[in-house]
Amino acid sequence: IKRYDGFSDNLAVRLGSYQAPGPNDSRGPCPGLNTLANHGLINRDGKNLNSTEIKLAFPRGFGIAEDAIEVALHNWEVVCEYIKGTTCGTAANDGTFILTNLTILGEPHAFEHDHSYSRQDYRQNWAHGGITDNIYFNSSEMQSGLDVVGYTPSNPPKVATANFQQFNEIRLQRESIQNQRDFPGWFQQNVPPTLFETGFIFGATFDRDSSGKMKGSTPLARLDWWNFWFSEESFPTQLGWVPASTEVFNSHFCTSVSSAVLNAAVTSLPKSLPAGATATTFPPPANLPEGDPSPTLALFQSAPYAAATSPAAIK
Ligand code: HEM
Ligand code: MN
């Protein structure tokens, strides 16, 4: 079934309209899911999300083919079960499940991992015993990656892109920074999901024509689109973005990008890299283990990023 076919050619219809979340809406560490919720392609409150709807909403919003989100969907269910201590599947056990809300995906060291591109780690900055916001977009962390390639959102060049090598350099810089910044003993290097998410970034932002087909034979990530998507949690249509063509943005695309980024030779290495950071074998994206709930750490609790930073919320 090509579920991703048949969406309206009218982008305003296909992509819905952006509404910032309110303080009681739920958002999480995934810029993809947050964007879908902000556009009403999944429940705007970010709660009681059905896996069947997610499978439809990602292709509709981002143009991603369904086969590329299987691992993520599986891991979502596992995290849901960790937190609830019970199955998140339906009574009929027909393979669909309900995720309580987007915020629980921020359970640290479960699906959520350290050295994200745009989020802080759960214990960093020597917050003795305290916890840090590992869930919402953080412009300083994002900028530390953009700095590697000299990109400034406030004064952007007309079109700036990053290739595989540059993304590997950004990725290594993020590892190095967080390795130094985290509370001693906290940092865990988690390369496979980071690289898989890098595949998502390339799929969502590769330079393309107006029908979503890739320009050139190697994807180049548009930094203006990447920064807009992450910081606004909205589709960068005003910058000329359209959803990718699903023939391009599929599972094979994501894993090829993952290993190409990992294998791209870099010209220099940041200091204080954890051991193994430059290994070039890319293990296939791993399913989180099913079974006993992992010991859960308290979730970071606060209003969603856009709710907390929108002018109305700042008194
Ligand atoms: C990050 C969940 C699908 C884009 C994350 C994280 C979670 C998550 C838990 C946090 C990892 C971290 O600590 O950085 C999910 C689930 C999905 C899904 C449950 C499907 C059911 C997608 C898709 C895209 C996407 C299809 C792109 C279109 C990203 C990106 C990051 C991310 C780029 C990394 C953010 C960063 O490094 O700052 N996702 N995700 N996700 N997700 Fe998703
Ligand atoms: Mn993280």
mmCIF file of C-alpha atoms and ligand atoms in Angstrom:
data_model
loop_
_atom_site.group_PDB
_atom_site.id
_atom_site.type_symbol
_atom_site.label_atom_id
_atom_site.label_comp_id
_atom_site.label_asym_id
_atom_site.label_seq_id
_atom_site.Cartn_x
_atom_site.Cartn_y
_atom_site.Cartn_z
ATOM 1 C CA ILE A 1 0.000 0.000 0.000
ATOM 2 C CA LYS A 2 1.392 3.348 -0.975
ATOM 3 C CA ARG A 3 -0.210 5.275 1.829
ATOM 4 C CA TYR A 4 1.902 8.307 1.061
ATOM 5 C CA ASP A 5 0.316 8.793 -2.319
ATOM 6 C CA GLY A 6 -2.783 10.802 -2.826
ATOM 7 C CA PHE A 7 -2.106 13.755 -0.549
ATOM 8 C CA SER A 8 -3.280 17.068 -1.882
ATOM 9 C CA ASP A 9 -0.949 18.943 -4.214
ATOM 10 C CA ASN A 10 -2.090 22.047 -2.428
ATOM 11 C CA LEU A 11 0.590 22.454 0.225
ATOM 12 C CA ALA A 12 -1.588 24.477 2.547
ATOM 13 C CA VAL A 13 -4.087 21.617 2.590
ATOM 14 C CA ARG A 14 -1.474 18.900 2.775
ATOM 15 C CA LEU A 15 0.576 20.498 5.559
ATOM 16 C CA GLY A 16 -2.214 22.020 7.653
ATOM 17 C CA SER A 17 -1.498 25.245 9.477
ATOM 18 C CA TYR A 18 0.932 26.054 12.254
ATOM 19 C CA GLN A 19 -0.362 26.822 15.716
ATOM 20 C CA ALA A 20 2.040 27.210 18.616
ATOM 21 C CA PRO A 21 1.411 24.731 21.436
ATOM 22 C CA GLY A 22 -0.159 26.017 24.620
ATOM 23 C CA PRO A 23 1.238 25.371 28.115
ATOM 24 C CA ASN A 24 -0.877 22.231 28.579
ATOM 25 C CA ASP A 25 -0.011 20.641 25.279
ATOM 26 C CA SER A 26 2.611 17.917 25.189
ATOM 27 C CA ARG A 27 5.758 18.131 23.104
ATOM 28 C CA GLY A 28 8.935 16.063 23.178
ATOM 29 C CA PRO A 29 12.526 15.666 21.999
ATOM 30 C CA CYS A 30 11.614 14.842 18.385
ATOM 31 C CA PRO A 31 11.491 17.809 16.004
ATOM 32 C CA GLY A 32 9.587 15.635 13.540
ATOM 33 C CA LEU A 33 6.722 14.712 15.869
ATOM 34 C CA ASN A 34 6.544 18.213 17.374
ATOM 35 C CA THR A 35 6.150 19.669 13.896
ATOM 36 C CA LEU A 36 3.363 17.230 13.016
ATOM 37 C CA ALA A 37 1.522 18.221 16.214
ATOM 38 C CA ASN A 38 2.009 21.963 15.624
ATOM 39 C CA HIS A 39 0.426 21.511 12.185
ATOM 40 C CA GLY A 40 -2.441 19.340 13.415
ATOM 41 C CA LEU A 41 -1.329 16.340 11.331
ATOM 42 C CA ILE A 42 -1.432 14.420 14.622
ATOM 43 C CA ASN A 43 -3.334 15.554 17.726
ATOM 44 C CA ARG A 44 -2.376 19.138 18.456
ATOM 45 C CA ASP A 45 -2.207 18.431 22.175
ATOM 46 C CA GLY A 46 0.441 15.759 21.535
ATOM 47 C CA LYS A 47 -1.464 13.187 23.598
ATOM 48 C CA ASN A 48 -3.011 9.755 22.986
ATOM 49 C CA LEU A 49 -1.284 9.317 19.665
ATOM 50 C CA ASN A 50 -2.139 6.310 17.579
ATOM 51 C CA SER A 51 0.633 4.540 15.673
ATOM 52 C CA THR A 52 -1.614 4.247 12.613
ATOM 53 C CA GLU A 53 -1.993 8.017 12.474
ATOM 54 C CA ILE A 54 1.756 8.520 12.836
ATOM 55 C CA LYS A 55 2.363 6.235 9.878
ATOM 56 C CA LEU A 56 0.148 8.444 7.771
ATOM 57 C CA ALA A 57 1.246 11.817 9.151
ATOM 58 C CA PHE A 58 5.007 11.469 8.565
ATOM 59 C CA PRO A 59 4.654 10.727 4.840
ATOM 60 C CA ARG A 60 2.080 13.479 4.536
ATOM 61 C CA GLY A 61 4.174 16.126 6.287
ATOM 62 C CA PHE A 62 7.748 15.193 5.436
ATOM 63 C CA GLY A 63 7.301 12.959 2.406
ATOM 64 C CA ILE A 64 9.093 10.132 4.206
ATOM 65 C CA ALA A 65 8.217 6.603 3.083
ATOM 66 C CA GLU A 66 6.617 4.435 5.730
ATOM 67 C CA ASP A 67 9.403 1.838 5.758
ATOM 68 C CA ALA A 68 11.784 4.429 7.215
ATOM 69 C CA ILE A 69 9.908 4.877 10.471
ATOM 70 C CA GLU A 70 9.471 1.253 11.558
ATOM 71 C CA VAL A 71 12.394 1.233 14.013
ATOM 72 C CA ALA A 72 11.361 4.555 15.511
ATOM 73 C CA LEU A 73 7.810 3.321 15.947
ATOM 74 C CA HIS A 74 9.013 0.173 17.664
ATOM 75 C CA ASN A 75 11.226 2.131 20.046
ATOM 76 C CA TRP A 76 8.385 4.485 20.810
ATOM 77 C CA GLU A 77 6.257 1.562 21.923
ATOM 78 C CA VAL A 78 9.063 0.233 24.131
ATOM 79 C CA VAL A 79 9.528 3.605 25.825
ATOM 80 C CA CYS A 80 5.788 3.889 26.299
ATOM 81 C CA GLU A 81 5.816 0.520 28.041
ATOM 82 C CA TYR A 82 8.834 1.418 30.196
ATOM 83 C CA ILE A 83 6.986 4.420 31.516
ATOM 84 C CA LYS A 84 3.554 2.883 31.916
ATOM 85 C CA GLY A 85 4.844 -0.455 33.184
ATOM 86 C CA THR A 86 2.229 -2.118 31.000
ATOM 87 C CA THR A 87 1.555 -2.734 27.342
ATOM 88 C CA CYS A 88 0.808 0.216 25.122
ATOM 89 C CA GLY A 89 -0.764 -1.969 22.437
ATOM 90 C CA THR A 90 -4.459 -2.196 21.816
ATOM 91 C CA ALA A 91 -6.587 -4.882 23.443
ATOM 92 C CA ALA A 92 -6.899 -6.601 20.091
ATOM 93 C CA ASN A 93 -3.101 -6.639 19.875
ATOM 94 C CA ASP A 94 -3.362 -5.854 16.189
ATOM 95 C CA GLY A 95 -0.007 -4.139 16.059
ATOM 96 C CA THR A 96 -1.260 -0.652 16.711
ATOM 97 C CA PHE A 97 -0.602 1.185 19.922
ATOM 98 C CA ILE A 98 -1.312 4.435 21.675
ATOM 99 C CA LEU A 99 1.433 6.686 22.946
ATOM 100 C CA THR A 100 0.339 8.530 26.071
ATOM 101 C CA ASN A 101 2.100 11.728 25.094
ATOM 102 C CA LEU A 102 5.168 13.113 23.313
ATOM 103 C CA THR A 103 6.999 14.176 26.459
ATOM 104 C CA ILE A 104 7.588 10.644 27.715
ATOM 105 C CA LEU A 105 9.887 10.146 24.718
ATOM 106 C CA GLY A 106 12.281 12.334 26.723
ATOM 107 C CA GLU A 107 12.977 9.551 29.219
ATOM 108 C CA PRO A 108 16.777 9.848 29.361
ATOM 109 C CA HIS A 109 19.059 7.090 28.159
ATOM 110 C CA ALA A 110 16.112 5.199 26.694
ATOM 111 C CA PHE A 111 15.243 6.380 23.174
ATOM 112 C CA GLU A 112 16.404 9.858 24.122
ATOM 113 C CA HIS A 113 20.176 9.965 24.061
ATOM 114 C CA ASP A 114 23.074 12.283 24.762
ATOM 115 C CA HIS A 115 24.845 14.577 22.251
ATOM 116 C CA SER A 116 21.719 15.496 20.295
ATOM 117 C CA TYR A 117 22.140 18.209 17.678
ATOM 118 C CA SER A 118 19.672 20.572 19.285
ATOM 119 C CA ARG A 119 19.050 19.500 22.847
ATOM 120 C CA GLN A 120 21.023 19.508 26.087
ATOM 121 C CA ASP A 121 21.776 16.313 27.980
ATOM 122 C CA TYR A 122 19.813 15.296 31.064
ATOM 123 C CA ARG A 123 22.684 15.874 33.449
ATOM 124 C CA GLN A 124 25.056 18.527 32.218
ATOM 125 C CA ASN A 125 26.750 21.697 33.369
ATOM 126 C CA TRP A 126 27.671 20.086 36.659
ATOM 127 C CA ALA A 127 24.069 20.184 37.796
ATOM 128 C CA HIS A 128 24.840 18.094 40.884
ATOM 129 C CA GLY A 129 21.892 15.796 41.229
ATOM 130 C CA GLY A 130 19.712 18.238 39.322
ATOM 131 C CA ILE A 131 18.321 17.674 35.872
ATOM 132 C CA THR A 132 18.600 19.676 32.684
ATOM 133 C CA ASP A 133 16.080 20.210 29.896
ATOM 134 C CA ASN A 134 16.879 17.324 27.556
ATOM 135 C CA ILE A 135 13.548 17.648 25.738
ATOM 136 C CA TYR A 136 13.098 21.044 24.114
ATOM 137 C CA PHE A 137 14.983 22.822 21.360
ATOM 138 C CA ASN A 138 18.031 24.723 22.617
ATOM 139 C CA SER A 139 19.429 27.362 20.285
ATOM 140 C CA SER A 140 22.909 27.388 21.884
ATOM 141 C CA GLU A 141 23.398 23.664 21.350
ATOM 142 C CA MET A 142 22.090 23.992 17.793
ATOM 143 C CA GLN A 143 24.428 26.919 17.132
ATOM 144 C CA SER A 144 27.442 24.969 18.404
ATOM 145 C CA GLY A 145 26.833 22.628 15.475
ATOM 146 C CA LEU A 146 26.104 25.369 12.954
ATOM 147 C CA ASP A 147 29.326 27.101 14.025
ATOM 148 C CA VAL A 148 31.330 24.138 12.756
ATOM 149 C CA VAL A 149 30.239 25.021 9.230
ATOM 150 C CA GLY A 150 30.156 28.786 9.791
ATOM 151 C CA TYR A 151 26.404 29.218 9.459
ATOM 152 C CA THR A 152 24.710 32.156 11.189
ATOM 153 C CA PRO A 153 20.887 32.145 11.133
ATOM 154 C CA SER A 154 20.664 35.902 11.788
ATOM 155 C CA ASN A 155 22.687 36.677 8.669
ATOM 156 C CA PRO A 156 22.339 33.599 6.489
ATOM 157 C CA PRO A 157 23.773 33.279 3.022
ATOM 158 C CA LYS A 158 21.106 32.838 0.380
ATOM 159 C CA VAL A 159 21.555 29.110 0.120
ATOM 160 C CA ALA A 160 24.011 27.256 2.333
ATOM 161 C CA THR A 161 24.236 23.515 2.453
ATOM 162 C CA ALA A 162 26.208 20.890 4.343
ATOM 163 C CA ASN A 163 27.607 17.716 2.839
ATOM 164 C CA PHE A 164 28.358 14.358 4.505
ATOM 165 C CA GLN A 165 31.805 15.430 5.696
ATOM 166 C CA GLN A 166 30.488 18.620 7.243
ATOM 167 C CA PHE A 167 27.745 16.712 9.027
ATOM 168 C CA ASN A 168 30.285 14.284 10.388
ATOM 169 C CA GLU A 169 32.252 17.253 11.719
ATOM 170 C CA ILE A 170 29.114 18.705 13.307
ATOM 171 C CA ARG A 171 28.264 15.335 14.842
ATOM 172 C CA LEU A 172 31.766 14.917 16.295
ATOM 173 C CA GLN A 173 31.736 18.438 17.685
ATOM 174 C CA ARG A 174 28.456 17.735 19.472
ATOM 175 C CA GLU A 175 29.930 14.564 20.984
ATOM 176 C CA SER A 176 33.027 16.369 22.128
ATOM 177 C CA ILE A 177 31.124 19.271 23.695
ATOM 178 C CA GLN A 178 28.700 17.057 25.582
ATOM 179 C CA ASN A 179 31.434 14.672 26.671
ATOM 180 C CA GLN A 180 33.099 17.599 28.393
ATOM 181 C CA ARG A 181 29.947 19.257 29.640
ATOM 182 C CA ASP A 182 28.034 16.390 31.210
ATOM 183 C CA PHE A 183 28.131 15.547 34.889
ATOM 184 C CA PRO A 184 30.944 12.985 35.375
ATOM 185 C CA GLY A 185 29.669 9.470 34.721
ATOM 186 C CA TRP A 186 26.552 10.572 32.872
ATOM 187 C CA PHE A 187 27.667 10.813 29.236
ATOM 188 C CA GLN A 188 26.885 7.826 27.030
ATOM 189 C CA GLN A 189 28.030 7.811 23.446
ATOM 190 C CA ASN A 190 25.129 6.682 21.262
ATOM 191 C CA VAL A 191 26.193 6.838 17.654
ATOM 192 C CA PRO A 192 23.631 4.659 15.805
ATOM 193 C CA PRO A 193 20.491 6.666 16.662
ATOM 194 C CA THR A 194 22.364 9.917 16.127
ATOM 195 C CA LEU A 195 23.383 8.765 12.672
ATOM 196 C CA PHE A 196 19.904 7.511 11.876
ATOM 197 C CA GLU A 197 18.512 10.908 12.888
ATOM 198 C CA THR A 198 21.140 12.458 10.633
ATOM 199 C CA GLY A 199 19.538 10.434 7.840
ATOM 200 C CA PHE A 200 16.187 11.995 8.818
ATOM 201 C CA ILE A 201 17.748 15.463 8.679
ATOM 202 C CA PHE A 202 19.129 14.853 5.186
ATOM 203 C CA GLY A 203 15.801 13.389 4.053
ATOM 204 C CA ALA A 204 13.808 16.295 5.406
ATOM 205 C CA THR A 205 16.171 19.010 4.144
ATOM 206 C CA PHE A 206 18.070 17.782 1.067
ATOM 207 C CA ASP A 207 18.184 20.439 -1.631
ATOM 208 C CA ARG A 208 15.345 19.710 -4.072
ATOM 209 C CA ASP A 209 13.245 20.979 -6.922
ATOM 210 C CA SER A 210 9.652 22.111 -6.526
ATOM 211 C CA SER A 211 8.354 18.545 -6.808
ATOM 212 C CA GLY A 212 10.557 17.273 -3.976
ATOM 213 C CA LYS A 213 13.098 15.512 -6.202
ATOM 214 C CA MET A 214 16.717 15.771 -5.155
ATOM 215 C CA LYS A 215 19.029 18.227 -6.908
ATOM 216 C CA GLY A 216 22.233 16.507 -7.986
ATOM 217 C CA SER A 217 23.192 12.922 -7.221
ATOM 218 C CA THR A 218 24.319 13.372 -3.596
ATOM 219 C CA PRO A 219 22.062 14.938 -0.983
ATOM 220 C CA LEU A 220 23.104 18.281 0.464
ATOM 221 C CA ALA A 221 21.327 19.402 3.630
ATOM 222 C CA ARG A 222 19.949 22.951 3.412
ATOM 223 C CA LEU A 223 21.034 24.654 6.619
ATOM 224 C CA ASP A 224 18.363 27.355 6.392
ATOM 225 C CA TRP A 225 15.667 24.685 6.190
ATOM 226 C CA TRP A 226 17.243 22.650 8.996
ATOM 227 C CA ASN A 227 17.475 25.619 11.335
ATOM 228 C CA PHE A 228 13.941 26.805 10.557
ATOM 229 C CA TRP A 229 12.439 23.349 11.032
ATOM 230 C CA PHE A 230 14.165 22.737 14.364
ATOM 231 C CA SER A 231 13.746 26.183 15.904
ATOM 232 C CA GLU A 232 10.176 26.848 14.718
ATOM 233 C CA GLU A 233 9.014 23.232 14.762
ATOM 234 C CA SER A 234 7.238 23.993 11.532
ATOM 235 C CA PHE A 235 7.757 23.235 7.835
ATOM 236 C CA PRO A 236 10.073 25.779 6.157
ATOM 237 C CA THR A 237 7.698 26.431 3.232
ATOM 238 C CA GLN A 238 8.393 30.179 3.347
ATOM 239 C CA LEU A 239 12.006 29.345 2.472
ATOM 240 C CA GLY A 240 10.961 27.397 -0.604
ATOM 241 C CA TRP A 241 10.765 23.979 1.044
ATOM 242 C CA VAL A 242 8.386 21.272 -0.173
ATOM 243 C CA PRO A 243 8.008 17.727 1.208
ATOM 244 C CA ALA A 244 10.543 15.231 -0.137
ATOM 245 C CA SER A 245 9.567 12.749 -2.759
ATOM 246 C CA THR A 246 8.930 9.407 -1.038
ATOM 247 C CA GLU A 247 10.925 7.646 -3.759
ATOM 248 C CA VAL A 248 13.960 9.452 -2.401
ATOM 249 C CA PHE A 249 13.258 9.643 1.333
ATOM 250 C CA ASN A 250 12.937 5.999 2.321
ATOM 251 C CA SER A 251 14.684 3.565 4.643
ATOM 252 C CA HIS A 252 17.493 2.873 2.184
ATOM 253 C CA PHE A 253 18.128 6.607 1.847
ATOM 254 C CA CYS A 254 18.369 7.024 5.632
ATOM 255 C CA THR A 255 20.792 4.162 6.237
ATOM 256 C CA SER A 256 22.950 5.139 3.237
ATOM 257 C CA VAL A 257 23.246 8.664 4.574
ATOM 258 C CA SER A 258 24.037 7.301 8.056
ATOM 259 C CA SER A 259 26.987 5.291 6.859
ATOM 260 C CA ALA A 260 28.168 7.915 4.358
ATOM 261 C CA VAL A 261 28.279 10.550 7.107
ATOM 262 C CA LEU A 262 30.073 8.198 9.487
ATOM 263 C CA ASN A 263 32.609 7.272 6.818
ATOM 264 C CA ALA A 264 33.272 10.779 5.552
ATOM 265 C CA ALA A 265 36.891 11.652 6.311
ATOM 266 C CA VAL A 266 37.205 14.796 8.395
ATOM 267 C CA THR A 267 40.064 17.267 8.247
ATOM 268 C CA SER A 268 40.391 17.820 11.982
ATOM 269 C CA LEU A 269 39.040 16.345 15.175
ATOM 270 C CA PRO A 270 37.702 18.237 18.188
ATOM 271 C CA LYS A 271 39.445 17.592 21.499
ATOM 272 C CA SER A 272 38.101 15.290 24.215
ATOM 273 C CA LEU A 273 36.291 12.931 21.916
ATOM 274 C CA PRO A 274 35.066 9.751 23.617
ATOM 275 C CA ALA A 275 36.755 6.510 22.554
ATOM 276 C CA GLY A 276 35.225 4.952 19.476
ATOM 277 C CA ALA A 277 33.723 8.200 18.193
ATOM 278 C CA THR A 278 35.418 7.814 14.833
ATOM 279 C CA ALA A 279 34.685 4.110 14.246
ATOM 280 C CA THR A 280 33.303 3.821 10.743
ATOM 281 C CA THR A 281 31.122 0.725 10.884
ATOM 282 C CA PHE A 282 27.491 1.656 11.077
ATOM 283 C CA PRO A 283 25.446 -0.889 13.000
ATOM 284 C CA PRO A 284 21.879 -1.010 11.696
ATOM 285 C CA PRO A 285 19.545 1.087 13.841
ATOM 286 C CA ALA A 286 18.847 -1.026 16.875
ATOM 287 C CA ASN A 287 15.502 -1.844 18.382
ATOM 288 C CA LEU A 288 15.399 -1.072 22.069
ATOM 289 C CA PRO A 289 15.097 -4.305 24.047
ATOM 290 C CA GLU A 290 11.572 -5.361 24.949
ATOM 291 C CA GLY A 291 10.887 -6.731 28.362
ATOM 292 C CA ASP A 292 11.415 -5.440 31.870
ATOM 293 C CA PRO A 293 10.786 -1.759 32.218
ATOM 294 C CA SER A 294 14.066 0.059 32.700
ATOM 295 C CA PRO A 295 14.416 2.036 35.920
ATOM 296 C CA THR A 296 12.847 5.362 35.045
ATOM 297 C CA LEU A 297 14.368 8.705 35.894
ATOM 298 C CA ALA A 298 12.149 11.701 36.543
ATOM 299 C CA LEU A 299 11.142 13.403 33.302
ATOM 300 C CA PHE A 300 12.018 17.035 32.773
ATOM 301 C CA GLN A 301 8.735 18.908 33.248
ATOM 302 C CA SER A 302 8.021 22.269 31.718
ATOM 303 C CA ALA A 303 5.742 23.951 29.189
ATOM 304 C CA PRO A 304 6.556 23.080 25.574
ATOM 305 C CA TYR A 305 9.346 25.077 23.973
ATOM 306 C CA ALA A 306 7.150 27.187 21.712
ATOM 307 C CA ALA A 307 4.605 27.776 24.473
ATOM 308 C CA ALA A 308 7.314 28.938 26.842
ATOM 309 C CA THR A 309 8.991 31.215 24.316
ATOM 310 C CA SER A 310 6.017 32.664 22.430
ATOM 311 C CA PRO A 311 5.445 36.393 23.123
ATOM 312 C CA ALA A 312 2.092 35.655 24.758
ATOM 313 C CA ALA A 313 3.754 33.393 27.303
ATOM 314 C CA ILE A 314 6.402 35.945 28.264
ATOM 315 C CA LYS A 315 4.743 38.252 30.754
HETATM 316 C C1 HEM B 1 15.073 12.791 17.697
HETATM 317 C C2 HEM B 1 11.338 9.850 18.491
HETATM 318 C C3 HEM B 1 10.429 9.783 13.718
HETATM 319 C C4 HEM B 1 13.506 13.449 13.169
HETATM 320 C C5 HEM B 1 14.171 11.962 18.314
HETATM 321 C C6 HEM B 1 14.216 11.577 19.703
HETATM 322 C C7 HEM B 1 13.180 10.750 19.927
HETATM 323 C C8 HEM B 1 12.468 10.605 18.687
HETATM 324 C C9 HEM B 1 12.840 10.061 21.238
HETATM 325 C C10 HEM B 1 15.230 12.071 20.729
HETATM 326 C C11 HEM B 1 16.610 11.552 20.503
HETATM 327 C C12 HEM B 1 17.630 12.529 21.024
HETATM 328 O O1 HEM B 1 17.973 12.485 22.209
HETATM 329 O O2 HEM B 1 18.086 13.376 20.223
HETATM 330 C C13 HEM B 1 10.773 9.564 17.246
HETATM 331 C C14 HEM B 1 9.694 8.636 17.020
HETATM 332 C C15 HEM B 1 9.444 8.622 15.674
HETATM 333 C C16 HEM B 1 10.370 9.536 15.073
HETATM 334 C C17 HEM B 1 8.997 7.854 18.104
HETATM 335 C C18 HEM B 1 8.434 7.839 14.866
HETATM 336 C C19 HEM B 1 7.425 7.243 15.338
HETATM 337 C C20 HEM B 1 11.154 10.805 13.158
HETATM 338 C C21 HEM B 1 11.105 11.188 11.754
HETATM 339 C C22 HEM B 1 11.930 12.273 11.617
HETATM 340 C C23 HEM B 1 12.535 12.521 12.915
HETATM 341 C C24 HEM B 1 10.316 10.475 10.687
HETATM 342 C C25 HEM B 1 12.197 13.114 10.401
HETATM 343 C C26 HEM B 1 11.345 13.349 9.462
HETATM 344 C C27 HEM B 1 14.270 13.481 14.317
HETATM 345 C C28 HEM B 1 15.533 14.179 14.415
HETATM 346 C C29 HEM B 1 15.990 13.981 15.730
HETATM 347 C C30 HEM B 1 14.989 13.177 16.390
HETATM 348 C C31 HEM B 1 16.228 14.940 13.301
HETATM 349 C C32 HEM B 1 17.297 14.493 16.332
HETATM 350 C C33 HEM B 1 17.131 15.795 17.064
HETATM 351 C C34 HEM B 1 18.442 16.322 17.592
HETATM 352 O O3 HEM B 1 19.473 15.657 17.451
HETATM 353 O O4 HEM B 1 18.442 17.419 18.157
HETATM 354 N N1 HEM B 1 13.076 11.374 17.717
HETATM 355 N N2 HEM B 1 11.140 10.099 16.057
HETATM 356 N N3 HEM B 1 12.014 11.645 13.815
HETATM 357 N N4 HEM B 1 13.967 12.894 15.518
HETATM 358 FE FE1 HEM B 1 12.439 11.633 15.818
HETATM 359 MN MN MN B 2 19.073 13.960 23.475
#
